[in-house]
XYZ file of C-alpha atoms in Angstrom:
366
model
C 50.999 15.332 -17.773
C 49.061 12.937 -20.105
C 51.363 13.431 -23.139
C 48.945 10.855 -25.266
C 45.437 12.123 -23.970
C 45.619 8.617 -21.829
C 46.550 8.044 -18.070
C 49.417 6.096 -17.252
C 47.956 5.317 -13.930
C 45.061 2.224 -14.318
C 41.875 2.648 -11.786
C 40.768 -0.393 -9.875
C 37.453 -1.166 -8.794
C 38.543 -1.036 -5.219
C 39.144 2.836 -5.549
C 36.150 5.371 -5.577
C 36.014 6.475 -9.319
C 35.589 9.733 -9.269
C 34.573 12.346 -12.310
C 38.613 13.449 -12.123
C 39.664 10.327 -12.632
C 37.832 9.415 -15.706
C 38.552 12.711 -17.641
C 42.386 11.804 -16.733
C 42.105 8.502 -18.444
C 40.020 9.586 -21.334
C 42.190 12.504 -22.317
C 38.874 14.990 -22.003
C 37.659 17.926 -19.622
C 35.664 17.379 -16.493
C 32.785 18.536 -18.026
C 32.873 16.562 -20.907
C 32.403 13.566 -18.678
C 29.464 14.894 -16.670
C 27.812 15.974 -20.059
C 28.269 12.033 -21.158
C 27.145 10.639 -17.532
C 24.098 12.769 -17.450
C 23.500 11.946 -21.372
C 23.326 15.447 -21.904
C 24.300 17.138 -25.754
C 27.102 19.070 -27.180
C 29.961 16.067 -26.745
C 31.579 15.446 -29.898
C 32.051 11.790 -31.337
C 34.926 11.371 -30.669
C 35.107 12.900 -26.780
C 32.493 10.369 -26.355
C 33.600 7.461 -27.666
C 37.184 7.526 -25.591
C 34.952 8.323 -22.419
C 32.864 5.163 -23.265
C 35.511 3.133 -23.779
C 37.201 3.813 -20.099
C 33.550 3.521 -18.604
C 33.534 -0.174 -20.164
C 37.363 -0.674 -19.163
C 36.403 0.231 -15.187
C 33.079 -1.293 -15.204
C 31.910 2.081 -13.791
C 28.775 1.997 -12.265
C 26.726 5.457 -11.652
C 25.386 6.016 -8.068
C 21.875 6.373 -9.128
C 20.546 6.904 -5.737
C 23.230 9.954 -5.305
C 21.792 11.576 -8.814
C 18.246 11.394 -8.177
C 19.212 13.166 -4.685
C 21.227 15.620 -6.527
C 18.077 16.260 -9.456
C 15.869 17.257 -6.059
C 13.429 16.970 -8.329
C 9.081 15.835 -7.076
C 7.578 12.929 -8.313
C 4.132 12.244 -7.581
C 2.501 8.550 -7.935
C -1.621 7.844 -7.766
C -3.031 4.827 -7.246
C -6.199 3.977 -8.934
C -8.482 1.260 -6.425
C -11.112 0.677 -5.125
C -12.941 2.368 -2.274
C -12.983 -0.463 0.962
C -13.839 -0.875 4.694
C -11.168 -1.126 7.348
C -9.837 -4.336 7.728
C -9.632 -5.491 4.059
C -7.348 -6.932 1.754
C -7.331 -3.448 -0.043
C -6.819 -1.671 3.026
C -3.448 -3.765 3.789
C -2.250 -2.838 -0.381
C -2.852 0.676 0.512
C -0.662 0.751 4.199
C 2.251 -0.755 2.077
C 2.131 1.751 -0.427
C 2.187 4.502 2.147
C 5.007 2.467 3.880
C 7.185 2.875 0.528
C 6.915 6.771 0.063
C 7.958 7.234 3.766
C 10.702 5.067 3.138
C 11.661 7.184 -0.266
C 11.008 10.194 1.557
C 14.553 11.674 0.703
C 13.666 11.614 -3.023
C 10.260 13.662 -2.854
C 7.677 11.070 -3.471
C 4.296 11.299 -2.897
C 1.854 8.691 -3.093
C -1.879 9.604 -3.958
C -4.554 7.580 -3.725
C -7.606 7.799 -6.173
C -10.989 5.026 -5.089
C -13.907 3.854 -7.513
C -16.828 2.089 -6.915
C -16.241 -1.657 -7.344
C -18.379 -3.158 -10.438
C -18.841 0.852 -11.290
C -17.252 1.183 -14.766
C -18.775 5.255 -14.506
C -16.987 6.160 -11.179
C -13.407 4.295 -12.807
C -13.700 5.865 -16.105
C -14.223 9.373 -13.591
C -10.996 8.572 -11.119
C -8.845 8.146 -14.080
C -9.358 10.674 -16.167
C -9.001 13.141 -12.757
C -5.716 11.373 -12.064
C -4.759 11.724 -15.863
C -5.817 15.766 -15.702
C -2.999 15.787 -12.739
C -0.183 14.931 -14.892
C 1.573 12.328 -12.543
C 4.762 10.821 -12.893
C 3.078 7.282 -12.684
C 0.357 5.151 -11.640
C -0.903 1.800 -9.829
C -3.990 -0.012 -11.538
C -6.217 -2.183 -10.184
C -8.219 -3.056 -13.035
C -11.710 -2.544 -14.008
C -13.220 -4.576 -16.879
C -10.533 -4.949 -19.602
C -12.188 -2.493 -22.614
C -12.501 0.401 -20.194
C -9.124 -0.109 -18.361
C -7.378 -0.395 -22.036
C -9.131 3.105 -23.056
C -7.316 4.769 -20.201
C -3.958 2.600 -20.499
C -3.760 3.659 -23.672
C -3.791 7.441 -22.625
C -1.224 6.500 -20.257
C 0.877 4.994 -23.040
C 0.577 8.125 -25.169
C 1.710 10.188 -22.359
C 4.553 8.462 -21.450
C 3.237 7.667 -18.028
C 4.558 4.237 -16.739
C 2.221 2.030 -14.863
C 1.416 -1.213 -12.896
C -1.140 -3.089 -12.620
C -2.203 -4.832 -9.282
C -4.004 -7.115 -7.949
C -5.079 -8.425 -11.897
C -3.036 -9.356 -14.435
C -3.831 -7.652 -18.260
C -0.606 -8.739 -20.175
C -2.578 -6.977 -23.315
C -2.478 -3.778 -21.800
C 1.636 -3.734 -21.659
C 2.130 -2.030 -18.372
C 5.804 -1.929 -16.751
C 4.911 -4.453 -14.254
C 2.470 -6.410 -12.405
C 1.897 -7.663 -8.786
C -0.229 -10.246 -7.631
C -0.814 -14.078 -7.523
C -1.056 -16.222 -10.386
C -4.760 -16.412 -10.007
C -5.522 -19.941 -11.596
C -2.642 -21.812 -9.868
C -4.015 -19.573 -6.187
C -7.899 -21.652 -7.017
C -6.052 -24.788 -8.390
C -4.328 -24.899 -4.725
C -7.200 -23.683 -2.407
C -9.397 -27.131 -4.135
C -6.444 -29.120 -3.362
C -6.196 -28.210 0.444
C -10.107 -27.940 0.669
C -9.926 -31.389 -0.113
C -7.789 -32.622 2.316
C -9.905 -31.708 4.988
C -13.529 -32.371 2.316
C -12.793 -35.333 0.498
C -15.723 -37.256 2.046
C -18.085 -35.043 0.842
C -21.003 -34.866 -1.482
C -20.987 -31.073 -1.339
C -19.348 -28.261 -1.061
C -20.436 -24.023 -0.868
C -19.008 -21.533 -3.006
C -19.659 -18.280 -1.237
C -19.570 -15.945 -3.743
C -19.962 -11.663 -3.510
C -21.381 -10.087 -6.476
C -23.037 -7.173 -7.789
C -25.421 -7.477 -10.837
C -24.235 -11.073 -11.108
C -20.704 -10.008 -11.480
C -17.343 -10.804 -8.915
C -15.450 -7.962 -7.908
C -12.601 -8.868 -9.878
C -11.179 -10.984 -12.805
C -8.306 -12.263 -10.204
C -11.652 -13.905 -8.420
C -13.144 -15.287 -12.289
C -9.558 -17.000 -12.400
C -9.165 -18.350 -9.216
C -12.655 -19.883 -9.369
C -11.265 -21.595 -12.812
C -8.789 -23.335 -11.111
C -10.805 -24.410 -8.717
C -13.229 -25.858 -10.688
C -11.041 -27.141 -13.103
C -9.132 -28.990 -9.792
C -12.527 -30.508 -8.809
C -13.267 -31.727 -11.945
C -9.772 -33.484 -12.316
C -10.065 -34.811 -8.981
C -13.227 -34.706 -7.660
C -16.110 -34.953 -10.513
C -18.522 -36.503 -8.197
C -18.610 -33.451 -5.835
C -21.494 -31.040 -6.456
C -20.518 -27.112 -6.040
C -23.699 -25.591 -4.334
C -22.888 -21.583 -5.114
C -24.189 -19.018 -2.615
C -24.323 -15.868 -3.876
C -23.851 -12.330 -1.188
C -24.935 -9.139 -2.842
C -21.580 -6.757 -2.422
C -23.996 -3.872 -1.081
C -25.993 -5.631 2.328
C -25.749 -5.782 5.663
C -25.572 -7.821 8.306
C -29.196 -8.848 9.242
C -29.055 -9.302 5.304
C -26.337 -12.036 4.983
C -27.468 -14.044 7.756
C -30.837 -14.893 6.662
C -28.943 -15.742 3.422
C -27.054 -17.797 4.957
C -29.547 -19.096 7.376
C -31.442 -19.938 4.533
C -28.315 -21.868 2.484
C -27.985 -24.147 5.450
C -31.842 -25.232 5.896
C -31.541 -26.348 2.548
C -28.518 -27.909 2.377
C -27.923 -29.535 5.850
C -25.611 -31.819 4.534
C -22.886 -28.886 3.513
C -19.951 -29.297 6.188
C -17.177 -27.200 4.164
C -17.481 -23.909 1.920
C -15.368 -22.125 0.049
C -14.926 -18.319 -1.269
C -12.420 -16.720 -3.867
C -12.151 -13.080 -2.011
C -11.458 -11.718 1.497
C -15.327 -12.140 2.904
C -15.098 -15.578 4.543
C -15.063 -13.638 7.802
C -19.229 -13.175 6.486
C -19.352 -16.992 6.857
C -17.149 -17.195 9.777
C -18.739 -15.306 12.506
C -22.569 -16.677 11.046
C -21.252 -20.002 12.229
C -19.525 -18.751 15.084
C -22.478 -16.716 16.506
C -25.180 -19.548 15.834
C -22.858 -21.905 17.250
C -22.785 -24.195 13.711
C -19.281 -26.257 14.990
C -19.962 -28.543 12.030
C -18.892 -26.349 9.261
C -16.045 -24.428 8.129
C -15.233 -22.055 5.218
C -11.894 -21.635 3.591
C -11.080 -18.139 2.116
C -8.500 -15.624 1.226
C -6.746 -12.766 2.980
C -4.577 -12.008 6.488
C -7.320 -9.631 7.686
C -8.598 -9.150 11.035
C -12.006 -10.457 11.192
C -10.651 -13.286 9.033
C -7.770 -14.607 11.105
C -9.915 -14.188 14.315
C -12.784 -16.954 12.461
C -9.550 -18.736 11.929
C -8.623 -18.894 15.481
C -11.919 -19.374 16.865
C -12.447 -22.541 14.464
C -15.219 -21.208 11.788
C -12.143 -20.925 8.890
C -10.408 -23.846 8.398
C -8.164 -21.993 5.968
C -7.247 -18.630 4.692
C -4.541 -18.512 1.710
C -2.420 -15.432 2.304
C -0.718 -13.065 -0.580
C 1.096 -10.607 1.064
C -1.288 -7.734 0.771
C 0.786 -4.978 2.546
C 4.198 -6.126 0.260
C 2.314 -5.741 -3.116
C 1.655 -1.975 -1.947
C 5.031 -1.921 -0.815
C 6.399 -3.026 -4.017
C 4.403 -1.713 -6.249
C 5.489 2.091 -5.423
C 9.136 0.858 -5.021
C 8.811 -0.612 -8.315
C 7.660 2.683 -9.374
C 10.488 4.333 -7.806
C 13.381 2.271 -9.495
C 12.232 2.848 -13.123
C 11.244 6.536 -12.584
C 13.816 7.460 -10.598
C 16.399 5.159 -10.428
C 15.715 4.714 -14.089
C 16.733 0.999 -13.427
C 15.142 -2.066 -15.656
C 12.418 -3.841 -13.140
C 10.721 -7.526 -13.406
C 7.485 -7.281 -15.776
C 5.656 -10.022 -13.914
C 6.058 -10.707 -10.074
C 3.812 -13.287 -8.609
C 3.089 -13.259 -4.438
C 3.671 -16.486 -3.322
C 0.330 -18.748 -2.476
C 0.875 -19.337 1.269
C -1.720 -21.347 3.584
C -2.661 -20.297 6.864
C -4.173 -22.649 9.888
C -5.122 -21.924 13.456
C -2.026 -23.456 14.226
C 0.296 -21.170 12.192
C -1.465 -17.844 12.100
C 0.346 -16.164 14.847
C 3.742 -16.314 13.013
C 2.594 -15.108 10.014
C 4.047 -11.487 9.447
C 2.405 -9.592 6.748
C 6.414 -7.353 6.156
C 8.923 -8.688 4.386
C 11.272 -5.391 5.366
């Protein structure tokens, strides 16, 4: 009884709108609607502009989460990292990614991982271009050096593949988001509370872990930037004594390293490293009972927060590890899914960890 093709009945917001109740309004069939909710074809101009016009009057807003259920459709994610020990900072990413699909499990996600080599621009360039053979729906990046990664975010582009990048931030490469600290403000702060506890001294370590001269990572090249660029603001008389770890040794290997750093520079009471290895450090001094000397580091690890309890870290700055995983594949989720607009850049807050607060720190935000 809708003599005019309009409803004389309004609907509120505080009633479920239903498919019904917009085809009253708008003078069309049921199907028209769905055709125009699903932005599917054959709906003529004119169908589609009165359906438009009582979407905008009602404010309607589509339960995304009911369609995607509806679709039943697969979606399969990869992430692209690299291949790690237990009890790393990579180890805690990859838990929280896991964590994510389980909790999506109602919308048929799987989450793949794919590992490289660190510092191994062969064994990247093979992990992506498997994961790009597979066809998935999208991807998480943790960078390798930028020409290399671009080649194969490129591809991605062309295919229509979304993906985030982790861990290092490549604004060039245009990927749908990014997760991670900002990495010169994380070294600009780690200087400033070295220095609390260093300010008297004449020197200070940089533990560094390399492989042909290079850091794992360009979050680490950043960090150190700020760091150094904090000590030379503040603290220009302060000499930086680097000691450099190879990536690929072993135990017996880093402590005569180490041994060796300290013979020659007794005077070094406080050190400093950009990644997740101060535990290296940590239990040297712990095991050759060196009570004189700290190191400061990164990461909410296990052999880390134990150095930290014990007294050989004076400091470890935390990123949330697990919750960049986490995000990262719910990120994932919303825009391929959910189809929902997501934040391009989201920065981990820079959080400092002592032996005094180390036991409330909770790695979940759920």
């Amino acid at each position: 009884m809708f003599a005019n093709n309009q409803s004389s009945q309004p609907i509120t917001m505080a009633q479920k709108v239903r498919i019904k109740d917009i085809a009253e309004k708008s003078g069309v069939s049921v199907g028209t609607v769905d055709r125009i909710l699903h932005n599917r074809p054959n709906v003529s101009k004119s169908a589609r502009e009165k359906v438009e016009k009582v979407l905008k009057e009602i404010n309607y807003q589509p339960n995304m989460y009911a369609s995607a259920l509806a679709y039943n459709k697969s979606y399969t994610f990869y992430i692209i990292m690299p291949m790690h020990e237990s009890e790393a900072y990579w180890q805690e990413i990859e838990e929280g990614a896991m964590k994510a699909c389980d909790a999506r499990r109602d919308f048929h996600i799987d989450v793949q991982v794919a590992y490289y080599t660190r510092l191994d621009t062969k064994t990247f360039s093979e992990t992506f271009q498997d994961v790009l053979d597979k066809a998935p729906n999208g991807v998480i990046v943790v960078p390798s050096e930028f020409e290399i990664t671009k080649h194969y975010t490129d591809l991605l582009h062309e295919r229509n593949i979304p993906f985030i990048l982790l861990d290092s931030y490549m604004p060039d490469l245009n990927p749908l988001s990014f997760f991670g600290q900002d990495s010169f403000c994380s070294g600009y702060f780690a200087a400033k509370m070295l220095m609390l506890v260093a300010a008297q001294e004449k020197r200070i370590m940089l533990m560094k872990q390399t492989k042909d001269g290079k850091v794992a990572s360009k979050q680490q090249d950043n960090r150190e930037v700020g760091f150094r660029h904090y000590m030379k603001d503040h603290f220009p008389a302060v000499q930086i004594v680097e000691l450099d770890l190879p990536l690929e040794a072993d135990r017996s290997e880093y402590d005569a390293m180490i041994e060796s750093f300290f013979n020659n520079h007794p005077e070094v009471h406080h050190c400093i490293t950009m990644c997740s290895k101060a535990h290296i450090v940590g239990d040297f001094l712990l095991r050759t009972n060196r009570r004189n000397v700290q190191i400061m580091g990164y990461d909410m690890v296990g052999k880390n927060a134990n150095c930290l309890r014990q007294g050989s870290i004076s400091f470890l700055i935390a990123q949330h590890a697990f919750m960049q995983g986490y995000n990262c594949v719910d990120t994932l989720f919303k825009a391929i899914v959910l189809k929902q607009k997501v934040d391009p850049i989201n920065y981990m807050p820079i959080e400092l960890l002592s032996k005094e607060n180390v036991d409330f720190y909770r790695r979940t935000q759920l």
